[in-house]
Amino acid sequence: SSGINAEYGDLVKDITVVGRKEKSEEGVLEYITSKVPNCDKEDPELQDIVSDHTGTFYNDAYLIDDIDVEDDETLTSSGWSKEIAQEKYRIWKKNIPEESVTLYKIFGQFDTVSAVEFYNAQVNDQYRSTWDKSVSSLYVVDNITNNREIVYWATKFPFPLQDRDYVFERSHLLDENTSTIEIASRSITHKSKPELPKFVRVCKYGSKLVIRADKDIYQKGMSYCLTYYDDFGMPIPNQVKDRLANTKIPEFLDKVHDAAVFLGSTGKLYVPYPASPLSQRK
């Protein structure tokens, strides 16, 4: 039985990505038994694992597409419309009425930071808590694999709006062949992070940032494509959403750039392991 128990242990790494909403113990047990057909359902170790992971599931379908190259024809034919065109960045928008969600896609480039520096500015949660004044709390709840973790993020909203919080799975991918780094985030319900009265929990959230080096990932010069949707958990008129996206996102990305410059100067840079990204695990 010890071999099978080891298999349970490996499965735990995947259990947070049971792509279904069955929060019940039966749902998790069924998932494990489908992967380990000859297991003993009465095994106390198995029962412990099941109770530990009950209540963890994705909140919604991952609505982010795979377009990360700026080609007007491809974007337009896929339902995207250009909102803002400037030299520094371009913002595209796409409504998905059946999901009550608006997707935004931002293309831009910086020649003063490297892809690795820009990546670090996005995932160094401790440092982000100092430069991003909207963050009230941001930390990793659980590491699933080297390239995947569960993150808790609480953010301040302007008065009179209530503050928001998020729980999401974040995955990292380095593709050495194309000198590309990808960070994908997907909203998840996690047993260890129940909703709190102080915050409105945002349950529909997804983003993907693709960072492409001009030459190699350590040299200055990179472009990016950020695609995301964020349902603030309240009805906000589309014009207000668009105004927020069109002003706040470029502001935010400029701050990410400044953070990348600082982190580059410290020389303490982390590079993700090459592995398969979240976007390929629909």
Tab-separated table of C-alpha atoms in Angstrom:
chain	number	residue	atom	x	y	z
A	1	SER	CA	0.000	0.000	0.000
A	2	SER	CA	2.919	2.391	0.556
A	3	GLY	CA	3.389	2.767	-3.209
A	4	ILE	CA	-0.224	3.749	-3.632
A	5	ASN	CA	0.017	6.144	-0.673
A	6	ALA	CA	2.920	7.838	-2.424
A	7	GLU	CA	0.641	8.181	-5.461
A	8	TYR	CA	-1.948	9.942	-3.296
A	9	GLY	CA	0.781	12.353	-2.251
A	10	ASP	CA	1.584	13.150	-5.881
A	11	LEU	CA	-2.102	13.589	-6.648
A	12	VAL	CA	-2.417	16.202	-3.923
A	13	LYS	CA	-0.322	18.464	-6.129
A	14	ASP	CA	-3.054	18.225	-8.741
A	15	ILE	CA	-6.081	18.208	-6.474
A	16	THR	CA	-6.293	21.994	-6.380
A	17	VAL	CA	-6.956	21.863	-10.084
A	18	VAL	CA	-9.898	19.507	-10.030
A	19	GLY	CA	-11.638	21.424	-12.776
A	20	ARG	CA	-15.114	21.003	-11.386
A	21	LYS	CA	-17.247	22.587	-8.734
A	22	GLU	CA	-17.866	19.454	-6.701
A	23	LYS	CA	-16.790	20.731	-3.330
A	24	SER	CA	-18.027	17.567	-1.642
A	25	GLU	CA	-15.726	14.863	-0.333
A	26	GLU	CA	-17.309	12.472	-2.864
A	27	GLY	CA	-16.143	14.715	-5.729
A	28	VAL	CA	-12.534	14.702	-4.513
A	29	LEU	CA	-12.629	10.973	-3.724
A	30	GLU	CA	-13.986	10.252	-7.196
A	31	TYR	CA	-11.161	12.300	-8.698
A	32	ILE	CA	-8.514	10.315	-6.805
A	33	THR	CA	-10.081	6.904	-7.497
A	34	SER	CA	-10.300	7.743	-11.215
A	35	LYS	CA	-6.537	8.329	-11.174
A	36	VAL	CA	-5.625	5.460	-8.807
A	37	PRO	CA	-8.188	2.785	-9.709
A	38	ASN	CA	-7.015	0.070	-7.283
A	39	CYS	CA	-6.951	2.253	-4.153
A	40	ASP	CA	-8.670	1.370	-0.892
A	41	LYS	CA	-11.379	3.956	-0.217
A	42	GLU	CA	-11.267	3.122	3.492
A	43	ASP	CA	-7.541	3.901	3.747
A	44	PRO	CA	-7.198	6.530	6.531
A	45	GLU	CA	-4.402	8.312	4.657
A	46	LEU	CA	-6.636	8.647	1.603
A	47	GLN	CA	-9.492	9.921	3.770
A	48	ASP	CA	-7.192	12.564	5.309
A	49	ILE	CA	-6.137	13.772	1.865
A	50	VAL	CA	-9.764	13.939	0.723
A	51	SER	CA	-10.866	16.000	3.719
A	52	ASP	CA	-7.848	18.323	3.316
A	53	HIS	CA	-8.712	19.132	-0.283
A	54	THR	CA	-12.470	19.257	-0.201
A	55	GLY	CA	-13.642	22.753	-1.005
A	56	THR	CA	-10.955	23.718	-3.515
A	57	PHE	CA	-12.097	24.330	-7.103
A	58	TYR	CA	-11.879	26.775	-10.012
A	59	ASN	CA	-14.576	29.450	-9.979
A	60	ASP	CA	-15.133	29.789	-13.708
A	61	ALA	CA	-13.997	28.714	-17.141
A	62	TYR	CA	-10.671	30.331	-17.985
A	63	LEU	CA	-11.811	32.930	-20.540
A	64	ILE	CA	-8.364	34.087	-21.702
A	65	ASP	CA	-7.495	33.332	-25.335
A	66	ASP	CA	-4.080	32.504	-26.767
A	67	ILE	CA	-3.606	35.626	-28.916
A	68	ASP	CA	-0.430	37.305	-27.667
A	69	VAL	CA	0.977	38.739	-30.883
A	70	GLU	CA	-0.237	42.133	-32.034
A	71	ASP	CA	-1.929	41.494	-35.365
A	72	ASP	CA	-4.936	43.737	-36.053
A	73	GLU	CA	-6.587	41.283	-38.440
A	74	THR	CA	-6.350	38.323	-36.047
A	75	LEU	CA	-7.648	40.415	-33.145
A	76	THR	CA	-10.534	41.977	-35.067
A	77	SER	CA	-11.657	38.637	-36.509
A	78	SER	CA	-11.670	37.197	-32.972
A	79	GLY	CA	-14.065	39.878	-31.721
A	80	TRP	CA	-11.551	42.371	-30.270
A	81	SER	CA	-11.909	46.130	-30.839
A	82	LYS	CA	-9.109	48.663	-30.431
A	83	GLU	CA	-9.811	51.212	-27.681
A	84	ILE	CA	-6.565	53.153	-27.428
A	85	ALA	CA	-3.624	53.310	-29.805
A	86	GLN	CA	-0.496	55.061	-28.571
A	87	GLU	CA	3.154	54.496	-29.273
A	88	LYS	CA	3.753	53.171	-25.764
A	89	TYR	CA	0.750	50.849	-25.534
A	90	ARG	CA	-2.382	49.653	-27.315
A	91	ILE	CA	-5.539	48.584	-25.483
A	92	TRP	CA	-8.093	46.207	-26.999
A	93	LYS	CA	-11.457	45.184	-25.576
A	94	LYS	CA	-13.852	42.279	-26.040
A	95	ASN	CA	-17.249	41.772	-24.404
A	96	ILE	CA	-18.484	38.300	-23.503
A	97	PRO	CA	-22.172	39.020	-22.729
A	98	GLU	CA	-23.077	35.450	-21.717
A	99	GLU	CA	-20.428	35.628	-18.974
A	100	SER	CA	-21.165	39.309	-18.160
A	101	VAL	CA	-17.452	39.897	-18.546
A	102	THR	CA	-15.303	42.386	-20.463
A	103	LEU	CA	-11.850	41.218	-21.496
A	104	TYR	CA	-8.995	43.689	-22.000
A	105	LYS	CA	-5.759	43.100	-23.886
A	106	ILE	CA	-2.833	45.497	-23.609
A	107	PHE	CA	0.229	45.437	-25.852
A	108	GLY	CA	3.290	47.487	-25.035
A	109	GLN	CA	7.065	47.502	-24.895
A	110	PHE	CA	9.954	48.811	-22.804
A	111	ASP	CA	13.514	49.100	-24.038
A	112	THR	CA	14.946	49.957	-20.598
A	113	VAL	CA	14.265	46.652	-18.780
A	114	SER	CA	14.812	42.980	-19.555
A	115	ALA	CA	12.109	40.308	-19.723
A	116	VAL	CA	13.461	38.740	-16.510
A	117	GLU	CA	13.343	42.070	-14.661
A	118	PHE	CA	9.766	42.756	-15.805
A	119	TYR	CA	8.759	39.218	-14.772
A	120	ASN	CA	10.269	39.672	-11.308
A	121	ALA	CA	8.418	42.948	-10.790
A	122	GLN	CA	5.174	41.034	-11.381
A	123	VAL	CA	5.849	38.073	-9.065
A	124	ASN	CA	7.917	39.566	-6.233
A	125	ASP	CA	4.882	39.891	-3.950
A	126	GLN	CA	6.839	41.251	-1.014
A	127	TYR	CA	8.286	44.109	-3.038
A	128	ARG	CA	4.974	44.786	-4.803
A	129	SER	CA	3.373	45.371	-1.410
A	130	THR	CA	5.724	48.361	-1.018
A	131	TRP	CA	5.307	50.047	-4.435
A	132	ASP	CA	1.653	49.222	-5.205
A	133	LYS	CA	-0.317	51.362	-2.771
A	134	SER	CA	-3.576	49.535	-3.583
A	135	VAL	CA	-2.274	46.283	-2.034
A	136	SER	CA	-3.345	45.662	1.543
A	137	SER	CA	-2.201	42.023	1.565
A	138	LEU	CA	-0.449	39.796	-0.987
A	139	TYR	CA	1.195	36.441	-0.319
A	140	VAL	CA	1.498	32.804	-1.426
A	141	VAL	CA	-0.923	30.536	0.447
A	142	ASP	CA	0.263	27.217	-0.937
A	143	ASN	CA	2.945	26.016	-3.358
A	144	ILE	CA	1.558	23.306	-5.654
A	145	THR	CA	4.617	22.703	-7.836
A	146	ASN	CA	7.793	24.678	-8.643
A	147	ASN	CA	5.843	26.644	-11.213
A	148	ARG	CA	2.414	26.908	-9.615
A	149	GLU	CA	1.099	28.420	-6.399
A	150	ILE	CA	-2.089	29.658	-4.782
A	151	VAL	CA	-1.992	33.402	-4.020
A	152	TYR	CA	-4.114	35.578	-1.731
A	153	TRP	CA	-4.470	39.246	-2.708
A	154	ALA	CA	-6.466	41.919	-0.873
A	155	THR	CA	-6.801	45.304	-2.514
A	156	LYS	CA	-8.031	48.716	-1.363
A	157	PHE	CA	-10.895	50.363	-3.235
A	158	PRO	CA	-11.699	54.084	-3.043
A	159	PHE	CA	-14.374	55.128	-0.539
A	160	PRO	CA	-17.358	54.429	-0.515
A	161	LEU	CA	-16.606	51.098	-2.226
A	162	GLN	CA	-15.797	48.071	-0.105
A	163	ASP	CA	-12.291	46.591	-0.432
A	164	ARG	CA	-11.892	43.488	-2.605
A	165	ASP	CA	-9.955	40.268	-2.194
A	166	TYR	CA	-8.920	37.487	-4.553
A	167	VAL	CA	-7.668	33.914	-4.301
A	168	PHE	CA	-6.054	32.624	-7.465
A	169	GLU	CA	-3.770	30.008	-8.885
A	170	ARG	CA	-0.691	31.497	-10.540
A	171	SER	CA	1.505	29.567	-12.944
A	172	HIS	CA	4.827	30.524	-14.508
A	173	LEU	CA	6.379	29.353	-17.757
A	174	LEU	CA	9.723	30.025	-19.344
A	175	ASP	CA	10.027	29.047	-23.007
A	176	GLU	CA	13.733	29.208	-23.730
A	177	ASN	CA	13.267	28.578	-27.468
A	178	THR	CA	11.185	31.722	-27.977
A	179	SER	CA	12.702	33.801	-25.104
A	180	THR	CA	9.218	34.170	-23.655
A	181	ILE	CA	8.033	34.211	-20.035
A	182	GLU	CA	4.363	33.710	-19.242
A	183	ILE	CA	2.453	34.280	-16.004
A	184	ALA	CA	-1.141	33.033	-15.894
A	185	SER	CA	-3.577	33.621	-13.015
A	186	ARG	CA	-6.935	31.948	-12.527
A	187	SER	CA	-9.500	32.558	-9.805
A	188	ILE	CA	-9.973	29.637	-7.425
A	189	THR	CA	-11.939	28.865	-4.276
A	190	HIS	CA	-9.522	27.486	-1.692
A	191	LYS	CA	-10.452	25.770	1.527
A	192	SER	CA	-7.876	27.666	3.583
A	193	LYS	CA	-9.142	31.079	2.435
A	194	PRO	CA	-12.844	31.486	3.247
A	195	GLU	CA	-14.548	34.806	2.475
A	196	LEU	CA	-14.184	37.573	5.060
A	197	PRO	CA	-16.876	40.140	5.956
A	198	LYS	CA	-14.401	43.004	5.451
A	199	PHE	CA	-13.895	42.213	1.742
A	200	VAL	CA	-15.979	41.504	-1.326
A	201	ARG	CA	-14.487	38.307	-2.780
A	202	VAL	CA	-13.924	38.588	-6.540
A	203	CYS	CA	-14.784	35.203	-8.009
A	204	LYS	CA	-14.416	35.917	-11.712
A	205	TYR	CA	-10.824	36.842	-12.413
A	206	GLY	CA	-8.264	35.670	-14.917
A	207	SER	CA	-5.134	37.111	-16.453
A	208	LYS	CA	-2.229	36.131	-18.641
A	209	LEU	CA	0.931	38.143	-19.124
A	210	VAL	CA	3.244	37.112	-21.958
A	211	ILE	CA	6.663	38.809	-21.843
A	212	ARG	CA	8.753	38.485	-24.989
A	213	ALA	CA	12.444	39.401	-25.009
A	214	ASP	CA	13.722	41.342	-28.015
A	215	LYS	CA	17.001	39.366	-27.961
A	216	ASP	CA	17.390	37.227	-24.859
A	217	ILE	CA	15.577	37.346	-21.526
A	218	TYR	CA	18.503	38.965	-19.645
A	219	GLN	CA	19.092	41.800	-22.130
A	220	LYS	CA	17.271	45.127	-22.018
A	221	GLY	CA	14.378	45.303	-24.432
A	222	MET	CA	11.067	43.424	-24.201
A	223	SER	CA	7.448	43.593	-25.287
A	224	TYR	CA	4.404	42.309	-23.430
A	225	CYS	CA	0.806	41.289	-23.935
A	226	LEU	CA	-1.447	41.405	-20.862
A	227	THR	CA	-4.944	39.894	-21.204
A	228	TYR	CA	-7.309	39.965	-18.258
A	229	TYR	CA	-10.852	40.126	-16.949
A	230	ASP	CA	-11.924	41.157	-13.486
A	231	ASP	CA	-15.509	41.135	-12.297
A	232	PHE	CA	-15.447	43.393	-9.237
A	233	GLY	CA	-18.382	41.545	-7.668
A	234	MET	CA	-20.764	44.446	-8.312
A	235	PRO	CA	-22.507	45.968	-11.334
A	236	ILE	CA	-20.252	48.721	-12.717
A	237	PRO	CA	-21.353	50.579	-15.875
A	238	ASN	CA	-19.262	49.653	-18.921
A	239	GLN	CA	-18.087	53.244	-19.451
A	240	VAL	CA	-16.693	53.333	-15.922
A	241	LYS	CA	-14.991	49.941	-16.422
A	242	ASP	CA	-13.459	51.144	-19.674
A	243	ARG	CA	-12.260	54.392	-18.109
A	244	LEU	CA	-10.670	52.466	-15.245
A	245	ALA	CA	-8.982	50.046	-17.642
A	246	ASN	CA	-7.803	52.755	-20.028
A	247	THR	CA	-6.174	54.860	-17.284
A	248	LYS	CA	-5.304	52.470	-14.451
A	249	ILE	CA	-3.694	49.704	-16.484
A	250	PRO	CA	-1.098	51.897	-18.247
A	251	GLU	CA	-0.402	53.602	-14.898
A	252	PHE	CA	0.071	50.206	-13.275
A	253	LEU	CA	2.357	48.927	-16.043
A	254	ASP	CA	4.531	52.039	-15.745
A	255	LYS	CA	4.896	51.249	-12.033
A	256	VAL	CA	5.774	47.631	-12.881
A	257	HIS	CA	8.453	49.030	-15.204
A	258	ASP	CA	9.901	51.214	-12.409
A	259	ALA	CA	9.844	48.234	-10.022
A	260	ALA	CA	11.646	46.166	-12.690
A	261	VAL	CA	14.367	48.816	-12.963
A	262	PHE	CA	14.868	48.718	-9.186
A	263	LEU	CA	14.894	44.896	-8.965
A	264	GLY	CA	17.374	44.766	-11.853
A	265	SER	CA	19.689	47.059	-9.897
A	266	THR	CA	19.635	44.666	-6.908
A	267	GLY	CA	20.700	41.730	-9.080
A	268	LYS	CA	18.386	39.417	-7.089
A	269	LEU	CA	16.380	37.958	-9.936
A	270	TYR	CA	14.460	34.714	-10.092
A	271	VAL	CA	13.842	32.784	-13.326
A	272	PRO	CA	10.922	30.345	-13.656
A	273	TYR	CA	11.452	26.665	-14.478
A	274	PRO	CA	10.679	25.713	-18.082
A	275	ALA	CA	7.347	23.810	-17.883
A	276	SER	CA	3.829	23.671	-19.302
A	277	PRO	CA	1.705	26.785	-18.678
A	278	LEU	CA	-1.771	27.084	-17.175
A	279	SER	CA	-3.275	28.179	-20.482
A	280	GLN	CA	-2.665	24.747	-21.948
A	281	ARG	CA	-4.643	23.076	-19.127
A	282	LYS	CA	-8.115	24.329	-19.976
